């Protein structure tokens, strides 16, 4: 997508430097900083520190990390070490392990001499596939937005609500939840997006920045506003991303998503999840019981980063000195609260049957 008129992906390979380039998302939306990732430790740190973030993007980053590992030492032992090192960075988004497993399965049968080049090709492939998956999710979501628009008085905007950043920054391009928004807007459908700020890290600010760069009307709201807006008929559709969706369609996403789903159900608002197939965990059924939820530092809750009136980026303390914070980073929305899953192949019911029918080639009964 475009930043100041220039097209960017959220990561790209620089042949001249022989290194992956990322946008350091810790400084967004206030400062746009690009940096190179050059060592295995740097790859792991970039994921842990959320310089790169969002399920599909950390999957693609991990694939490039594997490519670096194979360039340094293509032995089986180093492949396993890289797998473990990267797999330990963040526990919830399944795309990370999906990408690592895919790399391992493709590289293991190869002669060591061929692994470095093959690993880099595969990382490029995973990144390109992500872009195409998200573009198609956008097409399939656009059809839903078009139907809602057709039921409204001409010219009245379709009002969407989203949580966190499931935008192009969280993927290689397009975003998952935002891809239908970009495509609907480009198709001339009037839109208005309510953007949850998404405490504690305020990823919603990145969504607002993305939407603003694309000219999509939106308002940045506090996380607790959604229920009120829905009660007053001001939300036509909720659309969120996912970090891991189980084979029966339970959706794990950024903390607070579940509360939006409950409010949506209580108010008869359709609640859709944009779901790329690499985010499906076919080994897990019950999301609440089985998905590991990342517990992050309480510093993220007790402190907030932002831009000062002097335009510096700074961090301030919100909670009283010595207050302990709790910081579960994700929650699980049970499938019964999900109206539909918008995948790259089409829209399906959030159920074992729905997902198995959409992905018969991938479905496993566990
Ligand atoms: O902790 P984050 O910022 O990596 O969490 C991101 C989310 O929860 C997104 O909504 C999810 O990854 C879907 S991204 C397309």
Coordinates of C-alpha atoms and ligand atoms in Angstrom, one line a residue:
X1 CA 0.0 0.0 0.0
X2 CA 1.0 3.6 -0.3
X3 CA 3.0 5.8 2.1
X4 CA 3.3 9.4 1.0
X5 CA 2.4 8.2 -2.6
X6 CA 5.1 5.5 -2.7
X7 CA 4.1 1.8 -2.8
X8 CA 5.5 -0.3 0.1
X9 CA 5.1 -3.8 1.3
X10 CA 5.5 -4.3 5.0
X11 CA 8.7 -6.2 4.3
X12 CA 10.9 -6.7 1.3
X13 CA 14.2 -8.3 0.3
X14 CA 17.1 -6.0 -0.7
X15 CA 19.3 -7.9 -3.1
X16 CA 22.1 -5.2 -2.9
X17 CA 22.2 -5.4 0.9
X18 CA 21.5 -9.1 1.0
X19 CA 19.1 -8.4 3.9
X20 CA 15.4 -8.2 4.7
X21 CA 14.0 -4.7 5.1
X22 CA 11.2 -4.1 7.6
X23 CA 9.2 -1.1 8.7
X24 CA 9.9 -0.8 12.5
X25 CA 6.3 -0.6 13.6
X26 CA 7.2 0.5 17.2
X27 CA 7.3 4.1 15.9
X28 CA 4.2 4.1 13.9
X29 CA 2.0 6.0 13.3
X30 CA 4.3 8.9 14.2
X31 CA 7.5 8.0 12.5
X32 CA 8.1 5.8 9.4
X33 CA 11.5 4.0 10.0
X34 CA 12.8 1.3 7.7
X35 CA 15.6 -1.0 9.0
X36 CA 17.5 -4.1 7.9
X37 CA 17.4 -7.4 9.7
X38 CA 20.8 -9.1 9.5
X39 CA 21.3 -11.8 12.2
X40 CA 19.2 -14.6 13.7
X41 CA 19.0 -12.8 17.0
X42 CA 17.8 -9.7 15.2
X43 CA 15.0 -11.7 13.5
X44 CA 13.9 -13.1 16.9
X45 CA 14.1 -9.7 18.5
X46 CA 12.2 -8.0 15.7
X47 CA 9.3 -10.4 16.3
X48 CA 9.4 -10.3 20.1
X49 CA 9.7 -6.5 20.2
X50 CA 6.9 -6.2 17.7
X51 CA 9.0 -4.3 15.2
X52 CA 7.1 -6.7 12.9
X53 CA 3.7 -7.8 14.1
X54 CA 0.4 -9.3 12.9
X55 CA 0.0 -13.0 12.3
X56 CA 0.8 -13.2 8.5
X57 CA 3.7 -10.8 8.8
X58 CA 5.5 -12.7 11.5
X59 CA 5.0 -15.9 9.5
X60 CA 6.7 -14.3 6.5
X61 CA 9.5 -12.8 8.6
X62 CA 10.2 -16.2 10.1
X63 CA 10.5 -17.7 6.6
X64 CA 13.2 -15.1 5.8
X65 CA 14.8 -16.0 9.2
X66 CA 15.0 -19.6 8.0
X67 CA 16.6 -18.4 4.8
X68 CA 19.3 -16.5 6.8
X69 CA 19.9 -19.6 8.9
X70 CA 20.4 -21.7 5.8
X71 CA 22.8 -19.2 4.3
X72 CA 24.9 -19.2 7.5
X73 CA 24.9 -23.0 8.0
X74 CA 22.6 -25.3 6.0
X75 CA 23.0 -28.3 8.3
X76 CA 20.0 -30.2 9.8
X77 CA 21.1 -29.2 13.2
X78 CA 21.1 -25.5 12.4
X79 CA 17.7 -25.8 10.7
X80 CA 16.3 -27.3 13.9
X81 CA 18.0 -24.6 16.0
X82 CA 16.5 -21.8 13.8
X83 CA 13.1 -23.4 14.0
X84 CA 13.2 -23.5 17.8
X85 CA 14.7 -20.0 18.1
X86 CA 12.0 -18.4 15.9
X87 CA 9.1 -20.6 17.2
X88 CA 9.7 -19.4 20.7
X89 CA 9.3 -15.7 19.9
X90 CA 5.5 -15.4 20.1
X91 CA 3.2 -18.2 21.1
X92 CA -0.3 -17.3 19.8
X93 CA -0.3 -16.5 16.1
X94 CA -0.1 -19.9 14.3
X95 CA 1.3 -18.4 11.0
X96 CA 4.7 -18.4 12.6
X97 CA 4.8 -22.1 13.1
X98 CA 3.0 -22.7 9.8
X99 CA 5.8 -20.9 8.0
X100 CA 8.6 -22.6 9.9
X101 CA 7.0 -26.0 9.3
X102 CA 6.6 -25.3 5.6
X103 CA 10.2 -24.2 5.3
X104 CA 11.4 -27.3 7.2
X105 CA 9.4 -29.7 5.2
X106 CA 10.6 -28.2 1.9
X107 CA 14.3 -27.8 2.9
X108 CA 14.9 -31.0 4.8
X109 CA 14.9 -33.3 1.7
X110 CA 17.4 -31.1 -0.2
X111 CA 21.1 -31.4 -0.3
X112 CA 22.8 -28.9 2.0
X113 CA 24.4 -27.1 -0.9
X114 CA 20.9 -26.3 -2.3
X115 CA 19.2 -25.2 0.9
X116 CA 20.2 -21.5 1.1
X117 CA 18.9 -20.6 -2.4
X118 CA 15.8 -22.7 -2.0
X119 CA 15.0 -21.2 1.4
X120 CA 15.2 -17.6 0.1
X121 CA 13.0 -18.6 -2.9
X122 CA 10.5 -20.1 -0.5
X123 CA 10.5 -17.0 1.7
X124 CA 9.7 -14.9 -1.4
X125 CA 7.0 -17.3 -2.3
X126 CA 5.4 -17.2 1.1
X127 CA 5.4 -13.4 1.0
X128 CA 3.9 -13.2 -2.5
X129 CA 1.3 -15.8 -1.6
X130 CA 0.3 -13.7 1.4
X131 CA -0.3 -10.7 -0.8
X132 CA -2.5 -12.8 -3.2
X133 CA -4.5 -14.4 -0.3
X134 CA -5.3 -11.0 1.2
X135 CA -6.3 -9.6 -2.2
X136 CA -8.8 -12.4 -2.6
X137 CA -10.0 -12.0 1.0
X138 CA -10.7 -8.4 0.0
X139 CA -12.7 -9.5 -3.1
X140 CA -14.8 -11.9 -1.0
X141 CA -15.4 -9.3 1.7
X142 CA -16.3 -6.7 -0.8
X143 CA -19.2 -8.8 -1.9
X144 CA -20.6 -8.7 1.7
X145 CA -20.1 -4.9 1.9
X146 CA -21.8 -4.5 -1.4
X147 CA -24.8 -6.4 -0.2
X148 CA -25.1 -4.2 2.9
X149 CA -24.6 -1.0 0.8
X150 CA -27.5 -2.2 -1.5
X151 CA -29.9 -2.3 1.5
X152 CA -29.0 1.3 2.6
X153 CA -30.4 4.6 1.2
X154 CA -28.2 5.6 -1.7
X155 CA -25.1 7.5 -0.7
X156 CA -25.3 6.5 3.0
X157 CA -22.0 5.0 4.1
X158 CA -21.6 1.4 5.2
X159 CA -20.4 1.7 8.8
X160 CA -17.8 -0.9 9.7
X161 CA -16.0 -1.5 13.0
X162 CA -12.6 -3.1 13.4
X163 CA -10.3 -4.0 16.2
X164 CA -6.5 -3.9 16.3
X165 CA -4.6 -3.6 13.1
X166 CA -5.4 -6.4 10.6
X167 CA -4.2 -4.0 8.0
X168 CA -1.4 -4.1 5.4
X169 CA 1.1 -3.6 8.2
X170 CA 0.1 -6.8 9.8
X171 CA 0.5 -8.7 6.5
X172 CA 2.8 -8.4 3.6
X173 CA 0.2 -6.2 1.8
X174 CA -3.5 -5.4 1.7
X175 CA -4.2 -6.6 5.2
X176 CA -6.9 -9.1 6.0
X177 CA -9.8 -7.2 7.7
X178 CA -8.8 -4.0 5.8
X179 CA -8.6 -5.6 2.3
X180 CA -12.4 -5.6 1.9
X181 CA -12.4 -1.9 3.1
X182 CA -9.8 -0.9 0.5
X183 CA -11.5 -2.7 -2.3
X184 CA -15.0 -1.4 -1.3
X185 CA -13.7 2.1 -1.1
X186 CA -11.9 1.8 -4.5
X187 CA -15.2 0.4 -6.0
X188 CA -16.9 3.6 -4.9
X189 CA -18.9 2.3 -2.0
X190 CA -19.2 5.0 0.7
X191 CA -17.7 3.7 3.9
X192 CA -17.1 4.8 7.4
X193 CA -14.9 2.8 9.7
X194 CA -14.9 2.9 13.5
X195 CA -11.3 2.0 14.6
X196 CA -10.9 0.7 18.1
X197 CA -7.7 2.1 19.6
X198 CA -6.8 -1.4 21.0
X199 CA -5.1 -0.9 24.3
X200 CA -2.5 -1.6 25.5
X201 CA -0.4 -1.0 22.4
X202 CA -2.9 1.0 20.4
X203 CA -2.5 -0.9 17.1
X204 CA -5.7 0.9 16.1
X205 CA -3.6 4.0 15.6
X206 CA -1.8 2.1 12.8
X207 CA -5.2 1.2 11.3
X208 CA -6.2 4.8 11.4
X209 CA -3.0 5.8 9.8
X210 CA -3.4 3.2 7.0
X211 CA -7.0 4.2 6.3
X212 CA -6.2 7.9 6.4
X213 CA -3.4 7.3 3.8
X214 CA -6.0 5.7 1.6
X215 CA -8.5 8.4 2.1
X216 CA -11.1 6.1 3.8
X217 CA -13.3 8.1 6.3
X218 CA -12.8 6.7 9.8
X219 CA -13.0 7.7 13.5
X220 CA -10.6 6.4 16.2
X221 CA -12.6 5.3 19.2
X222 CA -11.9 4.0 22.7
X223 CA -12.2 0.3 23.0
X224 CA -15.3 0.5 25.1
X225 CA -17.3 2.6 22.6
X226 CA -18.3 -0.3 20.3
X227 CA -21.2 -1.6 22.3
X228 CA -22.8 1.8 22.6
X229 CA -22.4 2.5 18.8
X230 CA -24.0 -0.9 18.1
X231 CA -26.9 -0.2 20.4
X232 CA -27.6 3.0 18.5
X233 CA -27.6 1.4 15.1
X234 CA -24.3 3.0 14.0
X235 CA -22.4 -0.2 13.0
X236 CA -23.5 -2.3 10.0
X237 CA -20.8 -4.9 10.2
X238 CA -17.8 -5.8 12.4
X239 CA -14.8 -7.2 10.6
X240 CA -11.6 -8.3 12.4
X241 CA -8.5 -10.4 11.7
X242 CA -7.3 -13.5 13.5
X243 CA -4.1 -14.9 14.9
X244 CA -5.3 -18.4 15.0
X245 CA -8.6 -20.0 14.1
X246 CA -9.3 -23.5 15.2
X247 CA -10.7 -26.3 12.9
X248 CA -14.2 -25.7 14.3
X249 CA -13.9 -21.9 13.7
X250 CA -13.1 -20.5 17.2
X251 CA -11.3 -17.3 16.5
X252 CA -8.3 -16.1 18.5
X253 CA -7.5 -12.4 18.0
X254 CA -6.3 -9.3 19.8
X255 CA -7.6 -8.9 23.4
X256 CA -11.0 -7.3 23.3
X257 CA -12.3 -9.0 20.2
X258 CA -14.5 -11.3 22.2
X259 CA -16.3 -8.4 23.8
X260 CA -17.0 -6.9 20.4
X261 CA -18.5 -10.2 19.3
X262 CA -20.7 -10.4 22.3
X263 CA -22.0 -6.8 21.7
X264 CA -22.5 -7.6 18.0
X265 CA -24.6 -10.7 18.8
X266 CA -26.7 -8.7 21.4
X267 CA -27.4 -6.1 18.8
X268 CA -27.9 -8.2 15.7
X269 CA -24.7 -6.8 14.0
X270 CA -22.9 -9.3 11.7
X271 CA -19.5 -10.2 13.0
X272 CA -17.1 -11.4 10.3
X273 CA -13.5 -12.6 10.5
X274 CA -11.0 -12.2 7.7
X275 CA -9.2 -15.5 7.7
X276 CA -6.2 -16.5 5.5
X277 CA -5.8 -20.3 5.4
X278 CA -2.3 -20.2 7.0
X279 CA -4.0 -18.9 10.1
X280 CA -6.1 -22.1 10.5
X281 CA -4.8 -24.4 13.2
X282 CA -6.2 -27.8 12.1
X283 CA -4.7 -29.5 15.2
X284 CA -6.9 -27.5 17.6
X285 CA -10.6 -27.7 18.2
X286 CA -11.6 -25.8 21.3
X287 CA -9.9 -22.4 21.1
X288 CA -10.6 -21.3 24.7
X289 CA -9.2 -24.5 26.2
X290 CA -6.3 -25.1 23.8
X291 CA -4.8 -21.9 22.3
X292 CA -1.8 -20.5 24.3
X293 CA -2.5 -16.9 25.0
X294 CA 0.6 -14.6 25.0
X295 CA 1.1 -12.8 28.3
X296 CA 3.1 -9.6 27.6
X297 CA 4.9 -7.2 29.9
X298 CA 2.8 -5.2 32.3
X299 CA 4.8 -2.2 31.3
X300 CA 2.6 -2.0 28.1
X301 CA -0.4 -1.5 30.4
X302 CA 1.0 0.8 33.0
X303 CA 2.7 3.0 30.4
X304 CA 1.6 4.5 27.1
X305 CA 3.7 5.7 24.1
X306 CA 2.7 8.7 22.0
X307 CA 3.8 11.9 20.5
X308 CA 4.3 14.9 22.8
X309 CA 3.0 18.3 21.9
X310 CA 6.7 19.1 21.1
X311 CA 6.4 16.3 18.5
X312 CA 8.9 13.9 20.2
X313 CA 7.9 10.3 20.6
X314 CA 7.8 9.6 24.3
X315 CA 6.4 7.1 26.9
X316 CA 4.4 8.2 29.9
X317 CA 3.3 6.3 33.0
X318 CA -0.5 6.0 33.4
X319 CA -0.8 3.7 36.5
X320 CA 0.3 4.7 39.9
X321 CA 3.9 3.8 40.9
X322 CA 4.3 0.1 41.8
X323 CA 0.9 -1.0 40.4
X324 CA 1.0 -4.4 38.9
X325 CA -0.6 -4.8 35.4
X326 CA -2.1 -7.8 33.7
X327 CA -1.5 -8.1 30.0
X328 CA -3.1 -11.1 28.2
X329 CA -2.6 -10.1 24.5
X330 CA -5.3 -12.2 22.8
X331 CA -8.7 -13.7 23.5
X332 CA -10.9 -16.3 21.9
X333 CA -14.3 -15.7 20.3
X334 CA -16.3 -18.9 20.2
X335 CA -17.5 -19.9 16.7
X336 CA -21.2 -19.4 17.7
X337 CA -20.6 -15.7 17.8
X338 CA -19.0 -15.5 14.3
X339 CA -21.3 -14.7 11.4
X340 CA -18.8 -15.9 8.8
X341 CA -15.2 -16.5 7.9
X342 CA -14.0 -14.5 4.9
X343 CA -11.2 -16.6 3.4
X344 CA -9.3 -16.4 0.2
X345 CA -11.6 -19.1 -1.3
X346 CA -14.9 -17.6 -0.3
X347 CA -17.0 -17.0 2.8
X348 CA -17.8 -20.0 5.0
X349 CA -19.6 -20.8 8.3
X350 CA -17.4 -20.8 11.4
X351 CA -17.8 -24.5 12.0
X352 CA -15.9 -27.8 11.4
X353 CA -18.2 -28.5 8.4
X354 CA -17.8 -25.0 7.0
X355 CA -14.1 -25.0 7.1
X356 CA -13.7 -28.6 6.0
X357 CA -15.9 -27.9 3.0
X358 CA -13.9 -24.8 2.1
X359 CA -10.5 -26.4 2.5
X360 CA -11.0 -30.1 1.8
X361 CA -7.4 -30.4 0.8
X362 CA -6.1 -29.0 4.1
X363 CA -8.8 -30.2 6.6
X364 CA -7.7 -32.6 9.3
X365 CA -9.8 -34.0 12.0
X366 CA -7.0 -33.7 14.5
Ligands
LIG1 O1 -0.1 -8.4 18.8 P1 -0.2 -8.2 17.3 O2 -0.2 -6.7 17.0 O3 0.7 -9.0 16.5 O4 -1.7 -8.7 17.0 C1 -2.2 -8.6 15.8 C2 -3.6 -9.0 15.7 O5 -4.2 -9.4 16.7 C3 -4.3 -8.9 14.4 O6 -5.6 -8.6 14.5 C4 -4.2 -10.3 13.7 O7 -2.8 -10.7 13.7 C5 -4.7 -10.4 12.4 S1 -3.5 -9.6 11.4 C6 -3.9 -9.7 9.8

